[in-house]
XYZ file of C-alpha atoms in Angstrom:
556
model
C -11.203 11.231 -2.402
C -13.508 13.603 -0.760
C -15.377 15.380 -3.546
C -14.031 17.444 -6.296
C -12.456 20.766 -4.566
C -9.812 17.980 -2.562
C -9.300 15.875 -5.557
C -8.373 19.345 -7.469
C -6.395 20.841 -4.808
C -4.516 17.800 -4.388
C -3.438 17.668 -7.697
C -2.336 21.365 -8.186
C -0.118 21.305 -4.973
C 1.594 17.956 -6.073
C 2.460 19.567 -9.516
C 3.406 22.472 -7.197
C 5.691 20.034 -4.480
C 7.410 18.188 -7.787
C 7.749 22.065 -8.904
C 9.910 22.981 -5.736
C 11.359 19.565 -5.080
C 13.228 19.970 -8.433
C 13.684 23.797 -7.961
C 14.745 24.085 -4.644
C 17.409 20.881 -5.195
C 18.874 23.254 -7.764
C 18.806 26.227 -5.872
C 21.406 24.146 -3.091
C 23.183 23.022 -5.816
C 24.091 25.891 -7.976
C 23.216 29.312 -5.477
C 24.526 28.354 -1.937
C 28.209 29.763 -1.130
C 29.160 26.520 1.650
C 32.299 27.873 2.596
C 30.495 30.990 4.106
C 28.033 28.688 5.189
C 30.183 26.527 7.119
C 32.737 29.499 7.789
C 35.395 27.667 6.735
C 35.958 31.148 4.762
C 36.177 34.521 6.194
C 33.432 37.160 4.672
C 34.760 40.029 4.140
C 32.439 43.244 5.640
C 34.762 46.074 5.206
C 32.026 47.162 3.521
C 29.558 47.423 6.316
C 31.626 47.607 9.413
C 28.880 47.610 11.844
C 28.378 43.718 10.863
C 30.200 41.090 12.569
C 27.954 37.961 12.141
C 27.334 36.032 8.599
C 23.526 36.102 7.447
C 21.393 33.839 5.623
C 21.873 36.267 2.377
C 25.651 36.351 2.514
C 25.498 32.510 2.061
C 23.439 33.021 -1.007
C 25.700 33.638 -4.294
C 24.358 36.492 -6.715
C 21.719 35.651 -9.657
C 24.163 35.998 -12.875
C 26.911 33.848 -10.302
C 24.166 31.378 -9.988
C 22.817 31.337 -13.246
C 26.967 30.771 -14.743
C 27.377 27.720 -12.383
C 23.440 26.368 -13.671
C 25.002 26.503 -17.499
C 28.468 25.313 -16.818
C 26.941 21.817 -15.675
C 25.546 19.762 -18.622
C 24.602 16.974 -16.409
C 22.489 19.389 -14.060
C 20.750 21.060 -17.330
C 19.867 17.194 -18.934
C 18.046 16.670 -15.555
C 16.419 19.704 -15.514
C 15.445 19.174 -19.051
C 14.298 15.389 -17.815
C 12.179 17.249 -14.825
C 10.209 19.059 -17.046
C 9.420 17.052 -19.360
C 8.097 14.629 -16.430
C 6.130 17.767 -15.110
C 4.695 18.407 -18.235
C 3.167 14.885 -18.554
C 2.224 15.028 -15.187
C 0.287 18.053 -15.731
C -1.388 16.788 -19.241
C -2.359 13.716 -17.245
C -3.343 15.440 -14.011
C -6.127 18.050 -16.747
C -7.187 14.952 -18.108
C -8.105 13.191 -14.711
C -9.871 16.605 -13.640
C -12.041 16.425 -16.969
C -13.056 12.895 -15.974
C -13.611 13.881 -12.317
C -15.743 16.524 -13.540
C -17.525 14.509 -15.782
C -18.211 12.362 -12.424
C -19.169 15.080 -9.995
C -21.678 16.141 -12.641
C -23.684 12.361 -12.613
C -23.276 12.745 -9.068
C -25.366 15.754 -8.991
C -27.690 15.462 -11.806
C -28.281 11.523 -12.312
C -27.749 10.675 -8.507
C -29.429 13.622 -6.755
C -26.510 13.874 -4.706
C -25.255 17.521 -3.971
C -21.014 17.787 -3.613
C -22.139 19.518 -0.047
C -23.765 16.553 1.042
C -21.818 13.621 -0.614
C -19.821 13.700 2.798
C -23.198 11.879 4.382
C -23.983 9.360 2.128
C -22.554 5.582 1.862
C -20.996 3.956 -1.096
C -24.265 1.486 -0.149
C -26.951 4.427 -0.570
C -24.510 5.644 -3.352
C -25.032 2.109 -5.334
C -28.711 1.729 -4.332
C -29.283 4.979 -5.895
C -27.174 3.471 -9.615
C -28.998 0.724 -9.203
C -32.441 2.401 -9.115
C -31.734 5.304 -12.029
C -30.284 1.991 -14.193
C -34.394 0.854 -13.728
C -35.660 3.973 -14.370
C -33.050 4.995 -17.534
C -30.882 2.147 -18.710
C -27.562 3.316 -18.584
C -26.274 -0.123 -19.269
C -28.214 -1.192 -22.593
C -27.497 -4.929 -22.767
C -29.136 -5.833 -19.727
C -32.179 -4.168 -18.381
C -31.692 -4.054 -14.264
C -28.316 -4.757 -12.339
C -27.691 -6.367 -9.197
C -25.101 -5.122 -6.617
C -22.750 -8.018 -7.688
C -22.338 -6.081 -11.197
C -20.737 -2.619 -10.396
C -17.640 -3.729 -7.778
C -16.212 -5.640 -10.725
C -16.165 -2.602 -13.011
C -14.918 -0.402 -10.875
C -12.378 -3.289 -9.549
C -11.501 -5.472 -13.064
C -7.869 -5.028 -12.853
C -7.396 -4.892 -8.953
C -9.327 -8.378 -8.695
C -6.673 -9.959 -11.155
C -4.176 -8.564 -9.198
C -5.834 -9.627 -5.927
C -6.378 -13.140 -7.712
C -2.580 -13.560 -9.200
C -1.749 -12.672 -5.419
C -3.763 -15.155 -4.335
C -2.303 -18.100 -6.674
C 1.241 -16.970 -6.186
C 1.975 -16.057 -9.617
C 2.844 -12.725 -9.257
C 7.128 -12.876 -8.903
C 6.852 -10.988 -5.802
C 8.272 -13.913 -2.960
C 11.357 -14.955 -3.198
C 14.246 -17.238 -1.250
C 17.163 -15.470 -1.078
C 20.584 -16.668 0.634
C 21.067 -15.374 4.642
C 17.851 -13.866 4.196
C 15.636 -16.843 3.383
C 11.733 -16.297 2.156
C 11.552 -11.862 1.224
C 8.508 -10.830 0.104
C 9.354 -7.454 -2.187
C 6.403 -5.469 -3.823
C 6.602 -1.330 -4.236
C 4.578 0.863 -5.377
C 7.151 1.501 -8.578
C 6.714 -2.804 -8.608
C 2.866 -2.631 -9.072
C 3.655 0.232 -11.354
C 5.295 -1.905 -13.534
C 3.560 -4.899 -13.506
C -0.172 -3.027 -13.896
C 1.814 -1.284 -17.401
C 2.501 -4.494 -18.497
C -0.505 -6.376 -18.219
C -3.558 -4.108 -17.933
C -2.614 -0.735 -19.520
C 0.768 -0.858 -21.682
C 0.549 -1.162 -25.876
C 1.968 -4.650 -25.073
C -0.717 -5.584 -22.263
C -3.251 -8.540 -22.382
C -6.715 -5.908 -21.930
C -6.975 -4.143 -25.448
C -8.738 -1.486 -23.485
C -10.463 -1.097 -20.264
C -12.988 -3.570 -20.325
C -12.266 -6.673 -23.019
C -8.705 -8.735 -23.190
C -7.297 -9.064 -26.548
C -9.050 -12.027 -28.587
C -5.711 -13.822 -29.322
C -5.761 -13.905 -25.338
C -8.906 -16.284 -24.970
C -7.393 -19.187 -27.766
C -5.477 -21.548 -26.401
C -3.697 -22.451 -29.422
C -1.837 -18.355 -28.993
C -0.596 -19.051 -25.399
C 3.203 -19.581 -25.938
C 3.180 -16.974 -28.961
C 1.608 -14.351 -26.342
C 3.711 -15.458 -23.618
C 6.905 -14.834 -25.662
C 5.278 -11.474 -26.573
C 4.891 -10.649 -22.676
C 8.087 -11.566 -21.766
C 9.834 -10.026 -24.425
C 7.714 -6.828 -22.920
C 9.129 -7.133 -19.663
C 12.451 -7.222 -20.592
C 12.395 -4.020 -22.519
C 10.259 -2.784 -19.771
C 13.226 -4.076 -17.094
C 15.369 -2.444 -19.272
C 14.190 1.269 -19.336
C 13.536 0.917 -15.732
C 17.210 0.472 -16.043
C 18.420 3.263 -17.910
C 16.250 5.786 -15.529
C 17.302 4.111 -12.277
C 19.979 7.007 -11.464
C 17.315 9.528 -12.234
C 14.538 7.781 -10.224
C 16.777 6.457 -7.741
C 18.186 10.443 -7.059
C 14.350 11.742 -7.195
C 13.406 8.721 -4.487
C 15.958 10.040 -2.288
C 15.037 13.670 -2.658
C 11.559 13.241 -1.977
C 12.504 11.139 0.913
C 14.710 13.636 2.572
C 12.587 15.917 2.005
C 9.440 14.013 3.574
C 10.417 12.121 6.905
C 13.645 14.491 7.635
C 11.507 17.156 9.539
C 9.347 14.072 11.473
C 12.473 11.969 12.065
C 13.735 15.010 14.121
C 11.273 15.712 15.610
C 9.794 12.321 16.748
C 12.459 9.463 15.927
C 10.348 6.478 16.802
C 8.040 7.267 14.218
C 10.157 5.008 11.808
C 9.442 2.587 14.750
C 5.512 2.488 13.802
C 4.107 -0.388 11.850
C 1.999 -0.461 8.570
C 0.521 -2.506 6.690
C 2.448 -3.516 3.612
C 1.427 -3.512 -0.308
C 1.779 -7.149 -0.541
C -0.613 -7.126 2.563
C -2.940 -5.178 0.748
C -3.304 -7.383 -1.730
C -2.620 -10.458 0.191
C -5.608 -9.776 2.924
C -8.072 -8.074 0.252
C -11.672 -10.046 -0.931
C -12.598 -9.966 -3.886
C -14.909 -6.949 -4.993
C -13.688 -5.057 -1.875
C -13.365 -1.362 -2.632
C -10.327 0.678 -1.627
C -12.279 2.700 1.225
C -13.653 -0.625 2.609
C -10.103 -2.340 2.831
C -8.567 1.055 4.493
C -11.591 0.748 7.362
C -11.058 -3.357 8.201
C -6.869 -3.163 8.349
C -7.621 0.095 10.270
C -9.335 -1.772 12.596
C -6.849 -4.819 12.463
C -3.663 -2.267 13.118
C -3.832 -1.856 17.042
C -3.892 -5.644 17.700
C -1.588 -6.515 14.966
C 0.704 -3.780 16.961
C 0.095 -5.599 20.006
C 0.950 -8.927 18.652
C 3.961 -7.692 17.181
C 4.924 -5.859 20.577
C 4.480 -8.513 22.434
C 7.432 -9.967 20.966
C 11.247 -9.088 22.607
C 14.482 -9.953 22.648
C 15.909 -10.886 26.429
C 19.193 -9.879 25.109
C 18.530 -6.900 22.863
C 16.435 -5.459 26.153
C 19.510 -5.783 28.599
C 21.819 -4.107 26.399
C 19.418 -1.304 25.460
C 18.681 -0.413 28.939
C 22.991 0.296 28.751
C 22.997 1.661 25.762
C 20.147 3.981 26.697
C 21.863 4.677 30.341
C 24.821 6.001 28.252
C 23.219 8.002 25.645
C 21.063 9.334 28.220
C 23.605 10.506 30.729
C 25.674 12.402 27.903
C 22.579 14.222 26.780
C 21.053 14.844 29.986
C 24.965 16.651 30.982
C 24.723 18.418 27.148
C 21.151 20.111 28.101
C 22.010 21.217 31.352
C 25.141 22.806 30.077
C 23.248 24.601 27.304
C 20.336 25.999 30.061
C 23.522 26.947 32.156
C 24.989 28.981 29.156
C 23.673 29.578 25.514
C 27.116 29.917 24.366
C 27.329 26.136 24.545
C 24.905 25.618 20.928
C 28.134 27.647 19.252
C 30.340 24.927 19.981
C 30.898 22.957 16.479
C 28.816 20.208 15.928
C 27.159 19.800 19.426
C 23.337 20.281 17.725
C 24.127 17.315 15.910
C 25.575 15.268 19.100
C 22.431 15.800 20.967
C 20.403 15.352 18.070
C 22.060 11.865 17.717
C 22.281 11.126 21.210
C 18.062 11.820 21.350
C 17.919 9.310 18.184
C 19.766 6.306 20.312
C 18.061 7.175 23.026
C 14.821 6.646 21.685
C 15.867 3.505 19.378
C 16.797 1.808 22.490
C 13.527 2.502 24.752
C 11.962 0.822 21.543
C 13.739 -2.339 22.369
C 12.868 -2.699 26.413
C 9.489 -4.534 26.276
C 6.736 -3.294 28.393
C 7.422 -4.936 32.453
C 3.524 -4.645 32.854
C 3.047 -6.675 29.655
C 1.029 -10.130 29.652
C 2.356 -13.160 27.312
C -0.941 -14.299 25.311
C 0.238 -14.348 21.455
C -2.233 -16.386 20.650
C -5.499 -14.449 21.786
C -3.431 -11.790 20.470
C -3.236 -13.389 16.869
C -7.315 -14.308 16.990
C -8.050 -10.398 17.706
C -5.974 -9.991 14.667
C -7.227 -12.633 12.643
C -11.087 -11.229 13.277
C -10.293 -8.304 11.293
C -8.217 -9.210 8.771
C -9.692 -12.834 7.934
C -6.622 -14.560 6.058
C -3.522 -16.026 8.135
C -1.759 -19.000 6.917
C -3.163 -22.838 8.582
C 0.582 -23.189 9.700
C -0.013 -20.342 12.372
C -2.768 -22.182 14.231
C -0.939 -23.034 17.952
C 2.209 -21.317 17.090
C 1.629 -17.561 17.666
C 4.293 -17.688 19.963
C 6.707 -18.933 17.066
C 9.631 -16.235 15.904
C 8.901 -17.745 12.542
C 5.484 -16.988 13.105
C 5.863 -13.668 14.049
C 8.533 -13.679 11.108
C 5.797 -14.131 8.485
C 3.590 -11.914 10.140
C 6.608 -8.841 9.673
C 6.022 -9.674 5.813
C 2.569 -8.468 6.626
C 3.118 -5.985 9.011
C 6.215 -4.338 8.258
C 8.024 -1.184 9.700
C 7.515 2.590 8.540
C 11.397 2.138 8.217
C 11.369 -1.366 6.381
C 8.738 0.484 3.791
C 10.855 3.425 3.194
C 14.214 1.184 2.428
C 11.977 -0.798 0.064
C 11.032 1.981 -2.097
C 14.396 3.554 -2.144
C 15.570 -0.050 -3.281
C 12.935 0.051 -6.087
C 14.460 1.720 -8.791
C 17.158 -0.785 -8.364
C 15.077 -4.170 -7.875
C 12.257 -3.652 -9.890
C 14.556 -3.611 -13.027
C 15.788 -7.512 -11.731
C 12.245 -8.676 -11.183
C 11.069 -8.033 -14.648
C 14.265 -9.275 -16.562
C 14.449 -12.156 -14.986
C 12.071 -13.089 -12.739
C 9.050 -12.303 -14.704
C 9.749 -14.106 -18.532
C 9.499 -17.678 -16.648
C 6.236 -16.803 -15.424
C 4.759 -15.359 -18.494
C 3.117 -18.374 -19.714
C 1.209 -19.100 -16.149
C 0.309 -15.566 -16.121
C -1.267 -15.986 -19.845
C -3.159 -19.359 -19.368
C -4.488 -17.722 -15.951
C -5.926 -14.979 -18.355
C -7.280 -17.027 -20.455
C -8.714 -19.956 -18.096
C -10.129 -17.360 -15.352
C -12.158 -14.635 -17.265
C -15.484 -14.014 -18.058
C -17.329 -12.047 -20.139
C -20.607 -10.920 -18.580
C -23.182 -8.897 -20.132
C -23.107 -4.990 -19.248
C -19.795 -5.473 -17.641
C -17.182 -6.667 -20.016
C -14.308 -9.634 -19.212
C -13.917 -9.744 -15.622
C -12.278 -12.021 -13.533
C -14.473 -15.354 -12.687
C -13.471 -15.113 -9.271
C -15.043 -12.037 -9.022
C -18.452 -13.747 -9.702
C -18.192 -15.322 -5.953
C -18.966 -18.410 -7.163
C -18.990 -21.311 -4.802
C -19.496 -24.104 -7.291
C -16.809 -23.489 -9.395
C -14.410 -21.806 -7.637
C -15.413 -22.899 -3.665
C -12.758 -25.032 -1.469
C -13.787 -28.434 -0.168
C -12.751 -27.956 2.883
C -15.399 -25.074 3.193
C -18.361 -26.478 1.596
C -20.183 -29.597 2.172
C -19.700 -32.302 -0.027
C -21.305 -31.605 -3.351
C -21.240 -28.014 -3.650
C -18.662 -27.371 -5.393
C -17.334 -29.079 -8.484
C -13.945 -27.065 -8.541
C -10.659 -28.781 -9.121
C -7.577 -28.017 -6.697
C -6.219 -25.467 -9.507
C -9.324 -23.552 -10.301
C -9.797 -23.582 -6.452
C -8.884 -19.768 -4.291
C -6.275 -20.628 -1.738
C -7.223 -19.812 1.784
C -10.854 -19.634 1.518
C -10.940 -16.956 -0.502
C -13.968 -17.144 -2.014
C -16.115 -17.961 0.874
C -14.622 -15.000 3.042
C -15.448 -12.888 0.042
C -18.743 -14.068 -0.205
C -19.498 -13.851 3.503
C -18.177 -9.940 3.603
C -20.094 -8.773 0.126
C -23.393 -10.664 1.764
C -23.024 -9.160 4.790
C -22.131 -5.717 2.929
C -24.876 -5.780 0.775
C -27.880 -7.119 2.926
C -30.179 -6.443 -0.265
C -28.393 -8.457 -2.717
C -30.054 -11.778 -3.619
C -27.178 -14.325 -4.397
C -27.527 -17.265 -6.686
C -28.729 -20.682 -6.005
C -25.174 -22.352 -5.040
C -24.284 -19.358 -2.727
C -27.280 -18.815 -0.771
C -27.203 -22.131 0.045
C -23.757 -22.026 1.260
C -24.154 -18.959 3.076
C -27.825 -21.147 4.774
C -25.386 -23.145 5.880
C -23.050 -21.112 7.447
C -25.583 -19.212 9.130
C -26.886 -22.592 10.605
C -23.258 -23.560 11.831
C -22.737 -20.900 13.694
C -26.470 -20.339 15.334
C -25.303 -24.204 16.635
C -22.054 -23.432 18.023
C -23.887 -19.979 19.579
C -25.842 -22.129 21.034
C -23.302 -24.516 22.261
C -20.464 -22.611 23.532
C -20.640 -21.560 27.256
C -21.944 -18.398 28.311
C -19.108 -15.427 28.347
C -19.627 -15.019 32.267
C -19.594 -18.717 33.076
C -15.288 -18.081 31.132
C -15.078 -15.187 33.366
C -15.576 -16.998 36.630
C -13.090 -19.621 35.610
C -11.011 -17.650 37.715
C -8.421 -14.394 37.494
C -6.171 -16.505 34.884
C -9.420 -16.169 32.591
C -9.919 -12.674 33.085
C -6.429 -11.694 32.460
C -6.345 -13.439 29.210
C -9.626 -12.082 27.827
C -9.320 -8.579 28.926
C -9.509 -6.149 26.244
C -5.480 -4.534 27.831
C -3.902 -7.592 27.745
């Protein structure tokens, strides 16, 4: 987060934002006189007969008028009481966070030898080679007297792993089938709220603290009492979300209005862009990869995922767009040359808003007439994808060009829009998903607690498939026969394990892996100094002919 000062700052001005969200809500409410607003009623200036036009402050009641409308609404004064109480923990949990953050810039500077004017040029890698080294010099880990580089990600990562892991297994209720829609992937940030309360950090959660699970959690013979427990949890848990949904539902708006109002206005395709999604973000994450590292690869992954996605379009949609457009287009381009001809024009009622609309279809349509210069080549499209973000379903091979391909990939790769309706449908959903969709999972989510953690020395109960380990978690169809000794279930879908080897090897050049994965990673590195050596020579592609060097030019 940038050193201290921006982690601090950032924290006092969103305190301050909730602070005039809440304040300046009210202040519409309760202090605005609409009907001189609007001038639906006349204001009388007898008073001041030099004034003919109605100012800002005329619209604006008096204090003790204000303050009479506040008390006569008990609904208004509940949610204001409601507000601050949520401030209030805010602020108790935002001090506490600053104490730790403190406590962190303080190791950084004493125990690392790392200045906060200089952390801006050092790598988490020179960052952890520097732990590593002081943990040599002056244990701060006292079980075990020197640590590797395959000890600290965990730590910093035990819950996200899990998450990353339950993800991976589908066991998380966050897919679902749903009629006219078919297969929805839904997961929030109020969702992962939720969930992470309920397993990791809630007083009904499987981790007694931050490092160990309870002990009732690693005997088999307390699954189904533990399960019951968890999804007796969820239901409560469901159920509050419940009771607040008006409240958080009203607040999601607010802050919604309030954020992309201003940008929608002034650059309507923005809710056009494409982002990554949270499920993505779990779905495409190795293990042990830290937040900053996952931010860099799907940064580099979002122009040709954009592309891919692009290069998708509707004949149909396209022809009447280019109409639709014409029409919108004509009618504003007539509206602006009327209002250059003569100001007077903007005083006509409710013409900012028609040309405001008109520039919103306008631009909505352009979005839907596909490039003319555009080449068709989904699937070298997909592969530039695919290098960066280094999971896409088997199905996808030789069917980039699919809708339900591209389909799945929307799931992924979703719009700013599609992100924005999801969260405003959170306080709504969420309170579904854990009533009923998450008590018939409980027991899966227990035994995968129970059969999938280990307790290492120095670093508490982690997730085993944090250990990158080959032999007992590895996929056949990965390894050569004989290296690994996992069955299907304790087996990482996709390759999981072996991509998340590969990228912490290749992340952490210094790091010395075990037995099993160095020779798996030999391997590798054999396989593909063969088919290096194999494969034909880029230029002997490139004078295939033009075909060729359309298809594997960097534009196309």
């Amino acid at each position: 987060r940038n050193g201290f000062a921006c982690v601090l700052l950032s924290d006092v001005l969103e305190l301050v934002q909730f602070l005039f969200v809440v304040t300046f809500s009210t202040f519409l409410l309760c202090c605005v006189d609409y009907d001189v607003l609007f001038a639906t009623r006349p204001l009388n200036h007898s008073h001041v007969p030099e004034r003919a036009k109605v100012t800002l402050p005329d619209a604006v009641l008096p204090a003790p008028q204000c303050a009479r409308r506040l008390r006569g609404s008990g609904w208004l004064l509940f949610l204001l009481v409601l507000a601050g109480a949520v401030w209030l923990c805010r602020l108790v949990t935002a001090l506490r966070r600053l104490v730790g953050y403190w406590e962190i810039r303080s190791f950084y500077i004493r125990a690392l030898g790392i200045p906060a004017e200089e952390l801006c040029n050092h790598s988490w890698q020179s960052v952890q080679a520097r732990l590593l080294a002081l943990q040599r010099r002056q244990p701060l880990c006292v079980p075990r007297r020197e640590l590797t580089e395959l000890d600290i990600p965990p730590r910093i990562l035990r819950f996200r792993n899990y998450t990353v892991a339950m993800v991976n297994k589908s066991l998380l209720p966050v897919r679902f089938r749903l009629p006219l829609l078919g297969p929805v992937v839904f997961l929030t940030r109020g969702l992962q709220f939720n969930l992470e309360l309920l397993l990791f950090r809630g007083p009904a959660a499987l981790f007694q603290n931050t490092w160990s699970l309870r002990p009732q959690v690693k005997r088999a013979g307390a699954r189904r009492a533990l399960a019951r427990g968890l999804a007796r949890a969820a239901v409560l848990l469901g159920v509050a979300n419940l009771a607040l949904c008006p409240c958080v539902l009203g607040w999601r708006l607010l802050l919604a209005f309030f954020s992309y109002a201003e940008g929608l206005k002034r650059a309507p395709g923005s809710l056009g862009a494409r982002r990554w999604s949270l499920y993505a973000r779990h779905y495409l994450r190795h293990f042990n990869e830290l937040g900053h590292e996952l931010q860099a690869r799907l940064g580099r992954g979002h122009a040709p995922a954009t592309k891919y996605m692009d290069s998708f379009s509707s004949p149909l949609l396209a022809v009447l767009a280019r109409h639709v457009g014409f029409f919108a287009g004509s009618v504003l381009a007539v509206l602006i040359v009327l209002t250059v001809y003569d100001e007077d024009v903007l005083t006509v009622q409710h013409i900012l808003t028609a040309i405001t609309l008109l520039g919103l279809v306008s631009t909505v349509a352009r979005s839907f007439i596909p490039d003319e210069h555009a080449v068709w080549c989904p699937e070298q499209l997909l592969q530039r994808v695919l290098a960066h973000v280094h999971y896409l379903p088997e199905h996808w091979q030789g069917r980039a060009g699919r809708a339900e391909t591209r389909a799945e990939m929307a799931q992924l790769f979703q719009y700013k829009a599609v992100f924005i309706l999801e969260e405003l449908l959170s306080p709504l959903v969420t309170p579904l998903i854990l009533i009923f969709a998450f008590p018939p999972r409980a027991l899966d989510i227990v035994d995968f607690f129970r059969n999938f953690t280990v307790e290492v020395a120095g670093v508490g109960d982690i997730c085993s498939f944090a250990q990158l380990d080959v032999r007992h978690h590895g996929n056949p169809q990965w390894l050569s026969e004989g290296h690994t000794e996992a069955p299907p279930e304790r087996q990482a879908e996709h390759g999981k394990t072996e991509l998340s080897l590969m990228r912490f090897a290749l992340s952490n050049p210094r790091w010395r892996p075990p037995p099993p994965a160095r020779r798996f990673l030999g391997h590798l590195q054999a396989q593909v100094t063969r088919d290096a050596a194999t494969a034909p020579p880029p230029r002997h592609l490139l004078a295939e002919g033009p075909l060729a060097a359309s298809l594997l030019s960097e534009d196309s």
